[in-house]
Coordinates of C-alpha atoms in Angstrom, one line a residue:
X1 CA 110.3 -68.4 -14.8
X2 CA 107.8 -72.3 -15.0
X3 CA 107.2 -72.6 -11.2
X4 CA 105.1 -69.3 -10.8
X5 CA 101.6 -70.5 -10.8
X6 CA 99.6 -67.2 -12.4
X7 CA 96.8 -65.7 -10.1
X8 CA 93.7 -63.3 -10.6
X9 CA 94.8 -60.0 -10.5
X10 CA 94.0 -57.8 -7.0
X11 CA 90.7 -56.4 -6.9
X12 CA 90.7 -53.2 -4.6
X13 CA 89.4 -53.8 -0.4
X14 CA 86.1 -51.4 -1.5
X15 CA 84.7 -54.1 -4.5
X16 CA 86.1 -56.8 -1.9
X17 CA 83.4 -55.3 0.6
X18 CA 81.1 -55.1 -2.0
X19 CA 80.1 -58.6 -3.6
X20 CA 80.4 -59.7 -0.2
X21 CA 78.0 -57.3 1.5
X22 CA 75.3 -59.3 3.8
X23 CA 72.1 -60.1 2.7
X24 CA 69.2 -57.6 4.8
X25 CA 67.9 -59.4 7.2
X26 CA 64.3 -57.1 7.1
X27 CA 61.9 -59.5 5.3
X28 CA 60.4 -58.6 2.1
X29 CA 62.6 -55.6 2.0
X30 CA 62.8 -53.7 -1.6
X31 CA 66.5 -54.2 -3.2
X32 CA 69.0 -51.3 -2.8
X33 CA 69.6 -49.6 -6.7
X34 CA 72.3 -47.6 -6.7
X35 CA 72.1 -47.4 -9.9
X36 CA 71.2 -43.8 -12.1
X37 CA 67.9 -44.4 -13.7
X38 CA 66.1 -40.9 -16.4
X39 CA 61.9 -40.9 -15.5
X40 CA 60.5 -41.4 -18.9
X41 CA 57.1 -40.5 -20.8
X42 CA 54.6 -40.0 -18.6
X43 CA 52.1 -43.9 -19.2
X44 CA 47.9 -43.7 -19.4
X45 CA 46.0 -43.1 -16.5
X46 CA 45.4 -46.2 -14.8
X47 CA 42.2 -46.8 -12.5
X48 CA 43.7 -47.7 -8.8
X49 CA 43.6 -50.7 -7.3
X50 CA 40.4 -51.4 -4.8
X51 CA 40.8 -51.9 -1.1
X52 CA 43.0 -48.4 -1.2
X53 CA 40.7 -45.6 0.4
X54 CA 40.0 -42.4 -1.4
X55 CA 40.9 -44.4 -4.9
X56 CA 44.8 -44.9 -4.1
X57 CA 47.4 -44.3 -1.8
X58 CA 48.1 -41.6 0.3
X59 CA 51.3 -39.8 -0.8
X60 CA 49.7 -40.6 -5.2
X61 CA 48.2 -37.5 -7.2
X62 CA 46.1 -38.0 -10.1
X63 CA 43.8 -35.2 -12.2
X64 CA 40.9 -38.5 -11.6
X65 CA 41.4 -38.6 -9.1
X66 CA 41.1 -34.8 -6.6
X67 CA 40.6 -36.2 -3.6
X68 CA 43.4 -38.8 -3.4
X69 CA 45.1 -35.7 -1.3
X70 CA 45.0 -36.5 2.6
X71 CA 43.0 -35.1 4.2
X72 CA 44.0 -32.9 6.7
X73 CA 42.7 -32.5 9.6
X74 CA 42.2 -29.2 11.8
X75 CA 43.1 -28.6 15.5
X76 CA 41.4 -29.8 19.0
X77 CA 39.5 -32.2 16.8
X78 CA 37.3 -30.0 15.2
X79 CA 35.9 -30.9 12.1
X80 CA 35.2 -28.9 8.7
X81 CA 31.5 -28.1 8.2
X82 CA 30.0 -30.3 5.4
X83 CA 26.8 -28.2 5.3
X84 CA 25.4 -24.7 5.6
X85 CA 22.3 -24.8 8.5
X86 CA 19.0 -24.3 7.6
X87 CA 19.4 -23.6 4.2
X88 CA 19.4 -27.2 3.3
X89 CA 16.6 -30.0 4.4
X90 CA 17.9 -33.1 5.5
X91 CA 16.8 -36.0 3.8
X92 CA 14.3 -38.8 5.6
X93 CA 13.3 -35.5 8.1
X94 CA 10.0 -33.5 8.1
X95 CA 10.0 -30.0 7.3
X96 CA 9.9 -27.3 10.2
X97 CA 6.7 -26.0 11.0
X98 CA 7.0 -22.1 11.2
X99 CA 5.1 -20.8 14.0
X100 CA 4.2 -16.9 14.0
X101 CA 6.4 -15.0 16.9
X102 CA 4.4 -15.3 20.6
X103 CA 3.7 -12.1 21.4
X104 CA 4.5 -10.2 24.8
X105 CA 1.9 -11.0 27.6
X106 CA -0.9 -8.4 27.8
X107 CA -3.6 -7.3 30.4
X108 CA -7.2 -8.5 30.6
X109 CA -6.4 -10.6 27.8
X110 CA -6.8 -14.4 28.5
X111 CA -3.8 -16.4 28.0
X112 CA -3.0 -17.7 24.6
X113 CA -5.0 -15.6 22.6
X114 CA -2.0 -12.5 22.6
X115 CA -1.9 -14.1 18.8
X116 CA -5.6 -12.9 17.5
X117 CA -4.6 -8.8 18.9
X118 CA -2.2 -8.7 16.4
X119 CA -4.2 -10.7 13.2
X120 CA -7.8 -9.5 11.1
X121 CA -7.9 -12.5 9.7
X122 CA -7.2 -16.0 10.0
X123 CA -7.0 -19.0 8.2
X124 CA -8.2 -22.7 9.7
X125 CA -6.8 -24.9 6.9
X126 CA -8.4 -28.9 8.0
X127 CA -6.5 -31.8 7.5
X128 CA -7.1 -34.3 4.3
X129 CA -7.9 -37.7 5.6
X130 CA -7.3 -40.7 3.4
X131 CA -7.9 -43.3 6.1
X132 CA -11.9 -41.6 6.1
X133 CA -12.5 -42.4 2.0
X134 CA -10.8 -45.8 2.3
X135 CA -12.3 -47.5 5.1
X136 CA -15.7 -45.9 6.3
X137 CA -14.2 -45.7 9.5
X138 CA -14.5 -41.4 11.0
X139 CA -11.4 -40.2 12.2
X140 CA -10.8 -37.4 15.2
X141 CA -10.6 -34.2 12.6
X142 CA -7.1 -31.9 13.2
X143 CA -7.0 -28.4 12.6
X144 CA -4.3 -25.6 11.1
X145 CA -4.9 -22.2 12.2
X146 CA -2.2 -19.3 10.3
X147 CA -2.1 -16.0 9.3
X148 CA -0.9 -14.7 6.2
X149 CA 1.9 -15.3 6.4
X150 CA 1.6 -19.1 6.4
X151 CA 2.6 -18.9 9.7
X152 CA 1.2 -21.2 12.3
X153 CA -0.8 -19.7 14.8
X154 CA -2.7 -23.0 17.1
X155 CA -3.4 -27.0 16.2
X156 CA -6.7 -28.0 17.0
X157 CA -7.7 -31.5 17.5
X158 CA -10.7 -33.3 17.7
X159 CA -10.4 -35.8 21.3
X160 CA -14.0 -37.8 21.0
X161 CA -14.0 -41.2 21.7
X162 CA -14.4 -43.9 18.5
X163 CA -18.2 -44.7 19.1
X164 CA -19.6 -41.7 19.5
X165 CA -18.0 -40.4 16.5
X166 CA -18.9 -43.6 14.0
X167 CA -22.5 -44.1 15.8
X168 CA -23.6 -40.2 15.5
X169 CA -21.5 -38.9 13.3
X170 CA -22.1 -35.3 11.8
X171 CA -24.8 -34.6 15.1
X172 CA -21.9 -36.1 17.7
X173 CA -21.5 -34.3 21.0
X174 CA -17.1 -33.2 20.4
X175 CA -14.0 -31.6 22.6
X176 CA -11.7 -29.3 20.1
X177 CA -8.5 -28.4 22.2
X178 CA -6.6 -25.9 21.1
X179 CA -3.1 -26.1 21.2
X180 CA -0.3 -23.2 20.8
X181 CA 3.5 -23.6 19.9
X182 CA 5.0 -24.7 23.4
X183 CA 2.0 -27.7 23.1
X184 CA -0.1 -25.8 25.9
X185 CA -4.0 -26.2 25.6
X186 CA -5.1 -22.3 25.8
X187 CA -8.9 -23.4 24.7
X188 CA -11.3 -25.1 24.6
X189 CA -14.5 -26.0 22.9
X190 CA -17.8 -28.6 23.8
X191 CA -20.6 -29.1 21.7
X192 CA -23.3 -30.7 24.0
X193 CA -25.6 -33.4 22.3
X194 CA -28.4 -31.9 21.0
X195 CA -31.6 -34.2 19.7
X196 CA -32.7 -33.7 15.7
X197 CA -35.4 -35.6 15.7
X198 CA -38.2 -32.9 17.4
X199 CA -39.1 -29.9 16.1
X200 CA -36.5 -27.6 15.3
X201 CA -38.3 -24.5 16.3
X202 CA -37.8 -26.4 20.0
X203 CA -35.0 -24.8 22.1
X204 CA -33.4 -28.1 23.4
X205 CA -33.1 -29.3 19.6
X206 CA -31.0 -25.9 18.8
X207 CA -27.1 -26.7 18.8
X208 CA -25.0 -25.3 20.8
X209 CA -20.8 -24.5 21.7
X210 CA -19.2 -23.7 24.4
X211 CA -16.1 -21.4 24.3
X212 CA -13.5 -22.2 27.1
X213 CA -10.1 -19.8 27.2
X214 CA -8.6 -21.2 29.6
X215 CA -9.9 -24.7 30.0
X216 CA -12.2 -24.7 32.6
X217 CA -13.7 -20.8 32.1
X218 CA -16.2 -19.5 29.7
X219 CA -15.8 -16.7 28.0
X220 CA -18.7 -17.1 25.4
X221 CA -20.8 -19.1 23.7
X222 CA -22.7 -19.6 19.7
X223 CA -26.3 -20.6 20.0
X224 CA -27.9 -21.8 17.2
X225 CA -31.6 -20.1 16.2
X226 CA -34.2 -20.8 14.1
X227 CA -34.7 -20.0 10.8
X228 CA -36.5 -21.6 7.8
X229 CA -33.6 -20.3 5.0
X230 CA -30.8 -19.7 6.2
X231 CA -28.5 -20.3 9.3
X232 CA -28.2 -18.2 12.1
X233 CA -26.4 -17.9 14.9
X234 CA -25.7 -15.7 17.8
X235 CA -22.4 -15.2 19.7
X236 CA -23.4 -14.6 23.6
X237 CA -20.2 -13.7 26.7
X238 CA -20.2 -16.2 29.4
X239 CA -23.3 -15.0 31.0
X240 CA -24.9 -15.6 27.4
X241 CA -26.1 -12.2 27.0
X242 CA -26.0 -11.7 23.3
X243 CA -23.2 -9.7 21.7
X244 CA -23.0 -10.7 17.4
X245 CA -25.0 -12.1 15.6
X246 CA -23.9 -14.9 12.3
X247 CA -26.2 -14.8 9.5
X248 CA -25.5 -17.4 6.6
X249 CA -26.6 -17.9 3.2
X250 CA -29.6 -19.4 1.8
X251 CA -27.7 -22.2 0.7
X252 CA -24.9 -23.8 2.4
X253 CA -24.2 -25.9 0.0
X254 CA -23.1 -24.2 -3.0
X255 CA -21.2 -25.8 -5.8
X256 CA -18.1 -23.9 -7.4
X257 CA -18.5 -21.4 -4.9
X258 CA -17.7 -20.0 -1.7
X259 CA -20.5 -19.9 1.0
X260 CA -19.8 -16.4 3.6
X261 CA -21.5 -16.4 6.6
X262 CA -21.8 -12.5 7.5
X263 CA -20.8 -11.5 11.5
X264 CA -22.9 -8.8 12.2
X265 CA -24.4 -6.5 15.5
X266 CA -27.8 -7.4 16.8
X267 CA -29.3 -4.6 14.6
X268 CA -28.4 -6.2 11.5
X269 CA -26.4 -2.9 10.2
X270 CA -23.4 -2.4 10.9
X271 CA -21.3 -5.9 9.5
X272 CA -18.1 -6.2 11.4
X273 CA -16.6 -9.5 9.5
X274 CA -17.2 -12.8 8.0
X275 CA -16.6 -16.4 7.5
X276 CA -15.6 -17.3 4.4
X277 CA -15.5 -21.9 3.7
X278 CA -13.1 -21.5 0.5
X279 CA -14.0 -23.6 -2.2
X280 CA -10.6 -26.0 -2.7
X281 CA -12.7 -27.9 -6.4
X282 CA -12.7 -31.0 -6.5
X283 CA -11.2 -31.7 -2.6
X284 CA -14.2 -29.3 -1.7
X285 CA -17.0 -32.1 -3.7
X286 CA -15.3 -35.1 -2.3
X287 CA -12.7 -34.6 0.1
X288 CA -13.5 -33.6 3.7
X289 CA -11.1 -30.8 4.2
X290 CA -12.5 -28.1 4.3
X291 CA -10.8 -24.2 4.7
X292 CA -11.9 -21.2 5.9
X293 CA -11.1 -17.5 6.4
X294 CA -12.3 -16.0 9.1
X295 CA -12.4 -11.8 8.5
X296 CA -12.1 -9.4 11.8
X297 CA -11.4 -5.9 13.0
X298 CA -7.6 -5.9 14.1
X299 CA -8.7 -4.1 17.5
X300 CA -11.9 -5.5 18.0
X301 CA -12.3 -7.3 21.3
X302 CA -10.1 -10.4 21.3
X303 CA -13.0 -12.7 23.1
X304 CA -15.1 -11.8 20.4
X305 CA -12.3 -12.9 17.5
X306 CA -12.1 -16.2 20.0
X307 CA -16.2 -16.4 19.7
X308 CA -16.3 -15.9 16.0
X309 CA -13.3 -18.4 15.8
X310 CA -15.6 -20.8 17.7
X311 CA -18.4 -19.9 15.7
X312 CA -16.7 -21.9 12.4
X313 CA -16.0 -25.7 14.3
X314 CA -19.6 -25.3 14.7
X315 CA -20.7 -24.2 10.9
X316 CA -18.2 -26.9 9.2
X317 CA -19.9 -30.1 11.4
X318 CA -23.4 -29.1 11.3
X319 CA -22.8 -27.9 7.4
X320 CA -19.8 -28.8 5.9
X321 CA -18.6 -32.0 7.7
X322 CA -18.8 -35.2 5.3
X323 CA -20.0 -38.1 7.2
X324 CA -17.3 -41.6 5.4
X325 CA -19.9 -43.5 3.1
X326 CA -21.2 -46.9 5.3
X327 CA -21.2 -49.8 2.7
X328 CA -23.7 -52.3 3.3
X329 CA -23.4 -55.5 3.9
X330 CA -25.7 -58.1 2.0

């Protein structure tokens, strides 16, 4: 008994293998936990660490971060719609212009005037040019032509060089180009220069406007008549035959009221239409941004509608066009 050396009790083979288990060759591998664990109560919500796209790692969800679910990708490369087209205005983009639907071509109607066959009144809105008031530099006039539904019908742009505009001011000869929704020039209006330094009753001093539709093909003329008290014009056809007359008020510089130019028959009995310069308050008194409203019968000949339309611009340049004040240098 004394020669027997005590030894450690033998252990099962399985336990020995667990103690001599080789280390995991993978770097930074998590430890292998074999013990049981019990879930504890949920702790307070902690903000997600910076650097995770979407706020939390993929697979985690928090009520404070409802966007933490992985985004669902539609098959076939289809992306989900983010907004409804035509309902929301995208920033940094111009507001779309609503144009009047284009009518069908009509026989015996100059191309581009089909719009006027469906209208009995139009609005002529001149653009306000703040550059003129700040720099005293005369710029080309621009107008928007709209119907009662605020739909664009035409755009009228003056085409005059800088020297002519600033040298002759309101007496300048000009060319007005009328374009449609496709940008096509469908009408041209030309005003030649007329000297006003001699006798007013002389025919060479009377203002005149030629209307061409299509450009290069005259369809009529607007001719001024001398009158001591009021503005009087004749609307002529392409043969320079008088067809209608325009009779203005005794005072075209009315403050606080509209200025009405009546369109009458040659005998002055029948009232055909009117050209009304609307009073826009302070903008009409100080700014050069006029608003005209033109009325004519719906069944009037479309060429005569175009002539009344052209007379509006000659009236504007003669009576309501205000040149910016020129600052005299000392």
